[in-house]
Amino acid sequence: MSELVDISLHLQNRISSLHRILDLSTAELPQTKMKKLGQELFGLERLLEQFEKCVEQQREQLKQLKEVDQFFQNDMKDVQHMKDNIPAHMPRKKGAGSGNEPVKKKEEAADVHITQTETVRKTKTHVREVEFITMPEFDGIPQYMKGRVSYDQLNAAVQSINTAVTAKYKILHQSLKTLHNHARKLHQRFKEQETKHTKGQYFVVEDDIREFTQMKVDKRFQGILNMLRHCHRLKELRGGGLTRYVLL
């Protein structure tokens, strides 16, 4: 921009000089003066060409800036859309204890110095959880199965189930000596509900949902369980008059 201003001022000075020369042209001018006038006109023509080039360059830069601004505005709209539509529950990557751990190489395993007691303790304290439903999975659930349950409501139910699972197995992983009377009764009930088919698996029953969460175990809840089974988050194991919801 400063270059254009400098060129414009220079042109104005040169034009003013030409005006003065032309004003004197009524008188008979020497040959040297006429030659100087021609040189001035030629120089002015070259300056005008440079000025036009600068204007064209500035015009091209302005066009590029407008394109950049348009890209920026589009990105801002995309970011705002993502900000306004962040799901309440984000799916998590499967980590340790999820059943999908990568197999370590023998060399790496040889470098791990953890005692058997520490390994058992870590295994016992880990509690598996139901993974949140993704939006594509939710969209794939048949409408007759979803009813009026929204995406956020379904994942809120997942969170409640995880709360019940965590609370249940926290009690099961503790020593009976450290539990108060009510927790001991729960511990005994949990053990009685286990079968050979649930060995090594995590499951809850309806009483666990009532015990550890505020969720109502009603017809709507049964519909949510159907959706979670459809999405391969749970499976049912029946026996002894009890329905067990096993985490997959």
PDB file of N, CA, C and O in Angstrom, residues 192-218:
ATOM      1  N   GLU A 192     -24.090 -65.502  45.183  1.00  0.00           N
ATOM      2  CA  GLU A 192     -25.145 -66.486  44.945  1.00  0.00           C
ATOM      3  C   GLU A 192     -25.689 -66.391  43.521  1.00  0.00           C
ATOM      4  O   GLU A 192     -26.186 -67.375  42.969  1.00  0.00           O
ATOM      5  N   GLN A 193     -25.618 -65.206  42.937  1.00  0.00           N
ATOM      6  CA  GLN A 193     -26.155 -65.007  41.584  1.00  0.00           C
ATOM      7  C   GLN A 193     -25.205 -65.507  40.498  1.00  0.00           C
ATOM      8  O   GLN A 193     -25.597 -65.640  39.350  1.00  0.00           O
ATOM      9  N   GLU A 194     -23.957 -65.788  40.859  1.00  0.00           N
ATOM     10  CA  GLU A 194     -22.993 -66.247  39.868  1.00  0.00           C
ATOM     11  C   GLU A 194     -23.236 -67.710  39.508  1.00  0.00           C
ATOM     12  O   GLU A 194     -23.680 -68.502  40.339  1.00  0.00           O
ATOM     13  N   THR A 195     -22.954 -68.039  38.262  1.00  0.00           N
ATOM     14  CA  THR A 195     -23.079 -69.418  37.783  1.00  0.00           C
ATOM     15  C   THR A 195     -21.817 -69.772  37.012  1.00  0.00           C
ATOM     16  O   THR A 195     -20.941 -68.917  36.793  1.00  0.00           O
ATOM     17  N   LYS A 196     -21.753 -71.013  36.576  1.00  0.00           N
ATOM     18  CA  LYS A 196     -20.595 -71.428  35.786  1.00  0.00           C
ATOM     19  C   LYS A 196     -20.543 -70.687  34.446  1.00  0.00           C
ATOM     20  O   LYS A 196     -19.479 -70.545  33.833  1.00  0.00           O
ATOM     21  N   HIS A 197     -21.699 -70.199  33.990  1.00  0.00           N
ATOM     22  CA  HIS A 197     -21.748 -69.476  32.715  1.00  0.00           C
ATOM     23  C   HIS A 197     -21.292 -68.022  32.855  1.00  0.00           C
ATOM     24  O   HIS A 197     -20.985 -67.369  31.848  1.00  0.00           O
ATOM     25  N   THR A 198     -21.267 -67.498  34.073  1.00  0.00           N
ATOM     26  CA  THR A 198     -20.853 -66.103  34.281  1.00  0.00           C
ATOM     27  C   THR A 198     -19.430 -66.004  34.803  1.00  0.00           C
ATOM     28  O   THR A 198     -18.947 -64.905  35.089  1.00  0.00           O
ATOM     29  N   LYS A 199     -18.749 -67.113  34.930  1.00  0.00           N
ATOM     30  CA  LYS A 199     -17.396 -67.109  35.460  1.00  0.00           C
ATOM     31  C   LYS A 199     -16.477 -66.275  34.557  1.00  0.00           C
ATOM     32  O   LYS A 199     -16.418 -66.463  33.345  1.00  0.00           O
ATOM     33  N   GLY A 200     -15.778 -65.337  35.177  1.00  0.00           N
ATOM     34  CA  GLY A 200     -14.870 -64.473  34.435  1.00  0.00           C
ATOM     35  C   GLY A 200     -15.546 -63.357  33.669  1.00  0.00           C
ATOM     36  O   GLY A 200     -14.888 -62.629  32.929  1.00  0.00           O
ATOM     37  N   GLN A 201     -16.855 -63.196  33.832  1.00  0.00           N
ATOM     38  CA  GLN A 201     -17.582 -62.140  33.124  1.00  0.00           C
ATOM     39  C   GLN A 201     -18.190 -61.157  34.129  1.00  0.00           C
ATOM     40  O   GLN A 201     -18.334 -61.464  35.310  1.00  0.00           O
ATOM     41  N   TYR A 202     -18.547 -59.994  33.623  1.00  0.00           N
ATOM     42  CA  TYR A 202     -19.187 -58.964  34.442  1.00  0.00           C
ATOM     43  C   TYR A 202     -20.655 -58.881  34.054  1.00  0.00           C
ATOM     44  O   TYR A 202     -20.982 -58.837  32.867  1.00  0.00           O
ATOM     45  N   PHE A 203     -21.507 -58.861  35.057  1.00  0.00           N
ATOM     46  CA  PHE A 203     -22.935 -58.763  34.784  1.00  0.00           C
ATOM     47  C   PHE A 203     -23.633 -58.031  35.926  1.00  0.00           C
ATOM     48  O   PHE A 203     -23.106 -57.921  37.046  1.00  0.00           O
ATOM     49  N   VAL A 204     -24.818 -57.535  35.628  1.00  0.00           N
ATOM     50  CA  VAL A 204     -25.679 -56.916  36.642  1.00  0.00           C
ATOM     51  C   VAL A 204     -27.084 -57.470  36.469  1.00  0.00           C
ATOM     52  O   VAL A 204     -27.425 -58.027  35.418  1.00  0.00           O
ATOM     53  N   VAL A 205     -27.878 -57.324  37.513  1.00  0.00           N
ATOM     54  CA  VAL A 205     -29.298 -57.681  37.464  1.00  0.00           C
ATOM     55  C   VAL A 205     -30.094 -56.422  37.784  1.00  0.00           C
ATOM     56  O   VAL A 205     -29.534 -55.390  38.154  1.00  0.00           O
ATOM     57  N   GLU A 206     -31.393 -56.506  37.655  1.00  0.00           N
ATOM     58  CA  GLU A 206     -32.232 -55.325  37.875  1.00  0.00           C
ATOM     59  C   GLU A 206     -32.080 -54.766  39.288  1.00  0.00           C
ATOM     60  O   GLU A 206     -32.122 -53.549  39.492  1.00  0.00           O
ATOM     61  N   ASP A 207     -31.922 -55.654  40.279  1.00  0.00           N
ATOM     62  CA  ASP A 207     -31.756 -55.183  41.658  1.00  0.00           C
ATOM     63  C   ASP A 207     -30.489 -54.347  41.817  1.00  0.00           C
ATOM     64  O   ASP A 207     -30.450 -53.431  42.647  1.00  0.00           O
ATOM     65  N   ASP A 208     -29.455 -54.632  41.028  1.00  0.00           N
ATOM     66  CA  ASP A 208     -28.231 -53.834  41.093  1.00  0.00           C
ATOM     67  C   ASP A 208     -28.483 -52.421  40.577  1.00  0.00           C
ATOM     68  O   ASP A 208     -27.951 -51.447  41.131  1.00  0.00           O
ATOM     69  N   ILE A 209     -29.279 -52.312  39.536  1.00  0.00           N
ATOM     70  CA  ILE A 209     -29.629 -50.986  39.000  1.00  0.00           C
ATOM     71  C   ILE A 209     -30.407 -50.194  40.055  1.00  0.00           C
ATOM     72  O   ILE A 209     -30.154 -48.998  40.267  1.00  0.00           O
ATOM     73  N   ARG A 210     -31.326 -50.852  40.705  1.00  0.00           N
ATOM     74  CA  ARG A 210     -32.113 -50.168  41.754  1.00  0.00           C
ATOM     75  C   ARG A 210     -31.236 -49.786  42.939  1.00  0.00           C
ATOM     76  O   ARG A 210     -31.432 -48.730  43.556  1.00  0.00           O
ATOM     77  N   GLU A 211     -30.309 -50.655  43.268  1.00  0.00           N
ATOM     78  CA  GLU A 211     -29.467 -50.453  44.451  1.00  0.00           C
ATOM     79  C   GLU A 211     -28.502 -49.283  44.294  1.00  0.00           C
ATOM     80  O   GLU A 211     -28.317 -48.485  45.215  1.00  0.00           O
ATOM     81  N   PHE A 212     -27.893 -49.154  43.124  1.00  0.00           N
ATOM     82  CA  PHE A 212     -26.779 -48.224  42.975  1.00  0.00           C
ATOM     83  C   PHE A 212     -27.070 -47.022  42.084  1.00  0.00           C
ATOM     84  O   PHE A 212     -26.202 -46.144  41.946  1.00  0.00           O
ATOM     85  N   THR A 213     -28.245 -46.955  41.460  1.00  0.00           N
ATOM     86  CA  THR A 213     -28.550 -45.825  40.580  1.00  0.00           C
ATOM     87  C   THR A 213     -29.953 -45.300  40.845  1.00  0.00           C
ATOM     88  O   THR A 213     -30.728 -45.910  41.582  1.00  0.00           O
ATOM     89  N   GLN A 214     -30.276 -44.183  40.220  1.00  0.00           N
ATOM     90  CA  GLN A 214     -31.596 -43.580  40.315  1.00  0.00           C
ATOM     91  C   GLN A 214     -32.477 -43.951  39.129  1.00  0.00           C
ATOM     92  O   GLN A 214     -33.605 -43.471  39.011  1.00  0.00           O
ATOM     93  N   MET A 215     -31.979 -44.822  38.272  1.00  0.00           N
ATOM     94  CA  MET A 215     -32.739 -45.187  37.079  1.00  0.00           C
ATOM     95  C   MET A 215     -33.923 -46.078  37.434  1.00  0.00           C
ATOM     96  O   MET A 215     -33.812 -46.991  38.250  1.00  0.00           O
ATOM     97  N   LYS A 216     -35.045 -45.791  36.792  1.00  0.00           N
ATOM     98  CA  LYS A 216     -36.241 -46.593  36.998  1.00  0.00           C
ATOM     99  C   LYS A 216     -36.162 -47.862  36.140  1.00  0.00           C
ATOM    100  O   LYS A 216     -35.866 -47.801  34.949  1.00  0.00           O
ATOM    101  N   VAL A 217     -36.393 -48.996  36.785  1.00  0.00           N
ATOM    102  CA  VAL A 217     -36.396 -50.263  36.055  1.00  0.00           C
ATOM    103  C   VAL A 217     -37.832 -50.534  35.624  1.00  0.00           C
ATOM    104  O   VAL A 217     -38.615 -51.169  36.316  1.00  0.00           O
ATOM    105  N   ASP A 218     -38.183 -50.007  34.470  1.00  0.00           N
ATOM    106  CA  ASP A 218     -39.556 -50.108  33.984  1.00  0.00           C
ATOM    107  C   ASP A 218     -39.552 -50.567  32.525  1.00  0.00           C
ATOM    108  O   ASP A 218     -38.539 -51.053  32.013  1.00  0.00           O
TER     109      ASP A 218
END
